[in-house]
Short mmCIF file of N, CA and C in Angstrom, two decimals:
data_model
loop_
_atom_site.label_atom_id
_atom_site.label_comp_id
_atom_site.label_asym_id
_atom_site.label_seq_id
_atom_site.Cartn_x
_atom_site.Cartn_y
_atom_site.Cartn_z
N CYS A 139 -62.28 -52.99 -64.72
CA CYS A 139 -62.66 -52.14 -63.59
C CYS A 139 -61.55 -51.14 -63.30
N TYR A 140 -61.93 -50.06 -62.66
CA TYR A 140 -61.00 -49.00 -62.28
C TYR A 140 -61.13 -48.76 -60.78
N ILE A 141 -60.01 -48.62 -60.09
CA ILE A 141 -59.96 -48.25 -58.68
C ILE A 141 -59.11 -47.00 -58.57
N ASN A 142 -59.65 -45.94 -57.94
CA ASN A 142 -58.88 -44.69 -57.87
C ASN A 142 -57.70 -44.83 -56.91
N SER A 143 -56.85 -43.82 -56.86
CA SER A 143 -55.58 -43.90 -56.13
C SER A 143 -55.73 -44.08 -54.62
N ASN A 144 -56.81 -43.58 -54.02
CA ASN A 144 -56.98 -43.76 -52.57
C ASN A 144 -57.98 -44.88 -52.24
N CYS A 145 -58.32 -45.67 -53.25
CA CYS A 145 -59.19 -46.86 -53.09
C CYS A 145 -60.58 -46.55 -52.56
N SER A 146 -61.08 -45.33 -52.76
CA SER A 146 -62.42 -44.99 -52.30
C SER A 146 -63.47 -45.12 -53.40
N LEU A 147 -63.03 -45.39 -54.63
CA LEU A 147 -63.95 -45.51 -55.77
C LEU A 147 -63.60 -46.74 -56.59
N VAL A 148 -64.63 -47.54 -56.87
CA VAL A 148 -64.49 -48.68 -57.77
C VAL A 148 -65.54 -48.51 -58.84
N SER A 149 -65.12 -48.57 -60.09
CA SER A 149 -66.03 -48.40 -61.21
C SER A 149 -65.79 -49.53 -62.22
N CYS A 150 -66.88 -50.17 -62.64
CA CYS A 150 -66.76 -51.30 -63.56
C CYS A 150 -67.80 -51.22 -64.67
N CYS A 151 -67.46 -51.76 -65.80
CA CYS A 151 -68.39 -51.94 -66.90
C CYS A 151 -68.75 -53.42 -66.92
N LEU A 152 -70.03 -53.72 -66.69
CA LEU A 152 -70.48 -55.10 -66.59
C LEU A 152 -71.35 -55.46 -67.79
N ASP A 153 -71.18 -56.66 -68.29
CA ASP A 153 -72.00 -57.14 -69.39
C ASP A 153 -73.23 -57.84 -68.84
N ASP A 154 -74.41 -57.40 -69.28
CA ASP A 154 -75.67 -58.01 -68.88
C ASP A 154 -76.03 -59.08 -69.90
N GLU A 155 -75.98 -60.33 -69.47
CA GLU A 155 -76.25 -61.44 -70.38
C GLU A 155 -77.70 -61.48 -70.84
N VAL A 156 -78.63 -60.96 -70.04
CA VAL A 156 -80.04 -60.98 -70.40
C VAL A 156 -80.34 -60.03 -71.55
N THR A 157 -79.83 -58.79 -71.45
CA THR A 157 -80.12 -57.78 -72.47
C THR A 157 -79.04 -57.70 -73.54
N GLY A 158 -77.86 -58.26 -73.26
CA GLY A 158 -76.75 -58.16 -74.21
C GLY A 158 -76.08 -56.80 -74.22
N LYS A 159 -76.38 -55.97 -73.21
CA LYS A 159 -75.81 -54.62 -73.13
C LYS A 159 -74.78 -54.54 -72.01
N SER A 160 -73.92 -53.53 -72.09
CA SER A 160 -72.95 -53.24 -71.03
C SER A 160 -73.52 -52.17 -70.12
N VAL A 161 -73.24 -52.29 -68.83
CA VAL A 161 -73.76 -51.36 -67.83
C VAL A 161 -72.59 -50.84 -67.00
N GLN A 162 -72.54 -49.53 -66.79
CA GLN A 162 -71.51 -48.91 -65.95
C GLN A 162 -72.02 -48.85 -64.52
N VAL A 163 -71.25 -49.43 -63.59
CA VAL A 163 -71.61 -49.45 -62.17
C VAL A 163 -70.42 -48.94 -61.37
N SER A 164 -70.69 -48.09 -60.37
CA SER A 164 -69.60 -47.62 -59.51
C SER A 164 -70.06 -47.51 -58.07
N LEU A 165 -69.09 -47.62 -57.18
CA LEU A 165 -69.32 -47.50 -55.75
C LEU A 165 -68.24 -46.60 -55.19
N GLU A 166 -68.65 -45.53 -54.50
CA GLU A 166 -67.69 -44.58 -53.93
C GLU A 166 -67.98 -44.38 -52.46
N VAL A 167 -66.96 -44.52 -51.62
CA VAL A 167 -67.09 -44.31 -50.18
C VAL A 167 -66.65 -42.89 -49.85
N LEU A 168 -67.56 -42.11 -49.29
CA LEU A 168 -67.26 -40.75 -48.84
C LEU A 168 -67.13 -40.80 -47.31
N ARG A 169 -65.93 -41.13 -46.86
CA ARG A 169 -65.69 -41.37 -45.42
C ARG A 169 -66.06 -40.18 -44.55
N CYS A 170 -65.63 -39.01 -44.91
CA CYS A 170 -65.89 -37.82 -44.08
C CYS A 170 -67.38 -37.49 -44.01
N ASP A 171 -68.11 -37.77 -45.08
CA ASP A 171 -69.55 -37.50 -45.11
C ASP A 171 -70.37 -38.69 -44.61
N ARG A 172 -69.69 -39.81 -44.33
CA ARG A 172 -70.33 -41.04 -43.88
C ARG A 172 -71.44 -41.49 -44.82
N LYS A 173 -71.06 -41.56 -46.12
CA LYS A 173 -72.00 -41.96 -47.17
C LYS A 173 -71.31 -42.89 -48.15
N VAL A 174 -72.13 -43.69 -48.82
CA VAL A 174 -71.66 -44.49 -49.94
C VAL A 174 -72.54 -44.11 -51.13
N LEU A 175 -71.90 -43.79 -52.24
CA LEU A 175 -72.63 -43.49 -53.47
C LEU A 175 -72.56 -44.70 -54.39
N VAL A 176 -73.71 -45.17 -54.83
CA VAL A 176 -73.77 -46.27 -55.77
C VAL A 176 -74.39 -45.72 -57.05
N THR A 177 -73.67 -45.85 -58.16
CA THR A 177 -74.14 -45.32 -59.43
C THR A 177 -74.35 -46.45 -60.42
N LEU A 178 -75.52 -46.45 -61.04
CA LEU A 178 -75.86 -47.40 -62.08
C LEU A 178 -76.20 -46.58 -63.31
N GLU A 179 -75.29 -46.63 -64.30
CA GLU A 179 -75.39 -45.76 -65.48
C GLU A 179 -75.42 -44.31 -65.03
N ARG A 180 -76.54 -43.59 -65.21
CA ARG A 180 -76.59 -42.17 -64.86
C ARG A 180 -77.39 -41.89 -63.59
N ARG A 181 -77.76 -42.94 -62.87
CA ARG A 181 -78.53 -42.76 -61.64
C ARG A 181 -77.67 -43.06 -60.43
N THR A 182 -77.77 -42.21 -59.42
CA THR A 182 -76.96 -42.38 -58.21
C THR A 182 -77.87 -42.57 -57.00
N PHE A 183 -77.50 -43.53 -56.17
CA PHE A 183 -78.22 -43.84 -54.94
C PHE A 183 -77.28 -43.55 -53.79
N ILE A 184 -77.73 -42.79 -52.79
CA ILE A 184 -76.90 -42.42 -51.65
C ILE A 184 -77.29 -43.26 -50.44
N LEU A 185 -76.31 -43.94 -49.87
CA LEU A 185 -76.53 -44.75 -48.66
C LEU A 185 -75.86 -44.05 -47.48
N PRO A 186 -76.62 -43.48 -46.55
CA PRO A 186 -76.01 -42.85 -45.37
C PRO A 186 -75.49 -43.92 -44.42
N LEU A 187 -74.22 -43.86 -44.06
CA LEU A 187 -73.62 -44.89 -43.22
C LEU A 187 -74.00 -44.78 -41.75
N GLN A 188 -74.47 -43.63 -41.29
CA GLN A 188 -74.83 -43.50 -39.88
C GLN A 188 -76.04 -44.36 -39.53
N ASP A 189 -76.78 -44.86 -40.52
CA ASP A 189 -77.95 -45.70 -40.27
C ASP A 189 -77.58 -47.17 -40.03
N TYR A 190 -76.30 -47.52 -40.17
CA TYR A 190 -75.90 -48.92 -40.07
C TYR A 190 -74.92 -49.14 -38.93
N ALA A 191 -75.07 -50.26 -38.24
CA ALA A 191 -74.15 -50.64 -37.18
C ALA A 191 -73.10 -51.57 -37.76
N ASP A 192 -71.88 -51.50 -37.25
CA ASP A 192 -70.80 -52.38 -37.72
C ASP A 192 -71.19 -53.84 -37.51
N GLY A 193 -70.88 -54.66 -38.51
CA GLY A 193 -71.11 -56.09 -38.42
C GLY A 193 -72.51 -56.54 -38.78
N THR A 194 -73.39 -55.61 -39.16
CA THR A 194 -74.74 -56.00 -39.57
C THR A 194 -74.82 -56.10 -41.09
N THR A 195 -75.74 -56.92 -41.57
CA THR A 195 -75.92 -57.11 -43.01
C THR A 195 -77.28 -56.55 -43.42
N HIS A 196 -77.31 -55.84 -44.54
CA HIS A 196 -78.55 -55.27 -45.07
C HIS A 196 -78.63 -55.60 -46.56
N SER A 197 -79.84 -55.71 -47.04
CA SER A 197 -80.07 -55.93 -48.47
C SER A 197 -80.82 -54.72 -49.01
N ILE A 198 -80.31 -54.13 -50.09
CA ILE A 198 -80.90 -52.93 -50.66
C ILE A 198 -81.10 -53.13 -52.16
N ARG A 199 -82.30 -52.84 -52.64
CA ARG A 199 -82.59 -52.94 -54.08
C ARG A 199 -82.45 -51.56 -54.69
N LEU A 200 -81.69 -51.47 -55.77
CA LEU A 200 -81.48 -50.19 -56.46
C LEU A 200 -82.17 -50.22 -57.81
N PHE A 201 -83.13 -49.34 -57.98
CA PHE A 201 -83.81 -49.14 -59.26
C PHE A 201 -84.44 -50.43 -59.79
N GLY A 202 -84.70 -51.40 -58.94
CA GLY A 202 -85.28 -52.66 -59.38
C GLY A 202 -84.36 -53.50 -60.23
N VAL A 203 -83.08 -53.14 -60.27
CA VAL A 203 -82.14 -53.84 -61.14
C VAL A 203 -81.00 -54.47 -60.37
N LEU A 204 -80.48 -53.77 -59.39
CA LEU A 204 -79.28 -54.19 -58.67
C LEU A 204 -79.60 -54.41 -57.20
N ILE A 205 -79.11 -55.50 -56.64
CA ILE A 205 -79.31 -55.78 -55.21
C ILE A 205 -77.95 -55.73 -54.52
N LEU A 206 -77.83 -54.87 -53.51
CA LEU A 206 -76.61 -54.79 -52.70
C LEU A 206 -76.88 -55.51 -51.39
N GLU A 207 -75.96 -56.35 -51.01
CA GLU A 207 -76.13 -57.07 -49.76
C GLU A 207 -74.84 -57.05 -48.97
#
């Protein structure tokens, strides 16, 4: 995994045991824009942070492959 110098981006290459393939996944926090970008291979999902209250838990399915909780 890679973490950038200001710790706002984490990017990892994960091995999928089901398919036997590697998948690139990243999460980037855009503090000033109040967004989180989640990237799975070449697809990016934008999560607006203004929709969430501190201390609450949400479950989000991305592309039918990845679940963020």
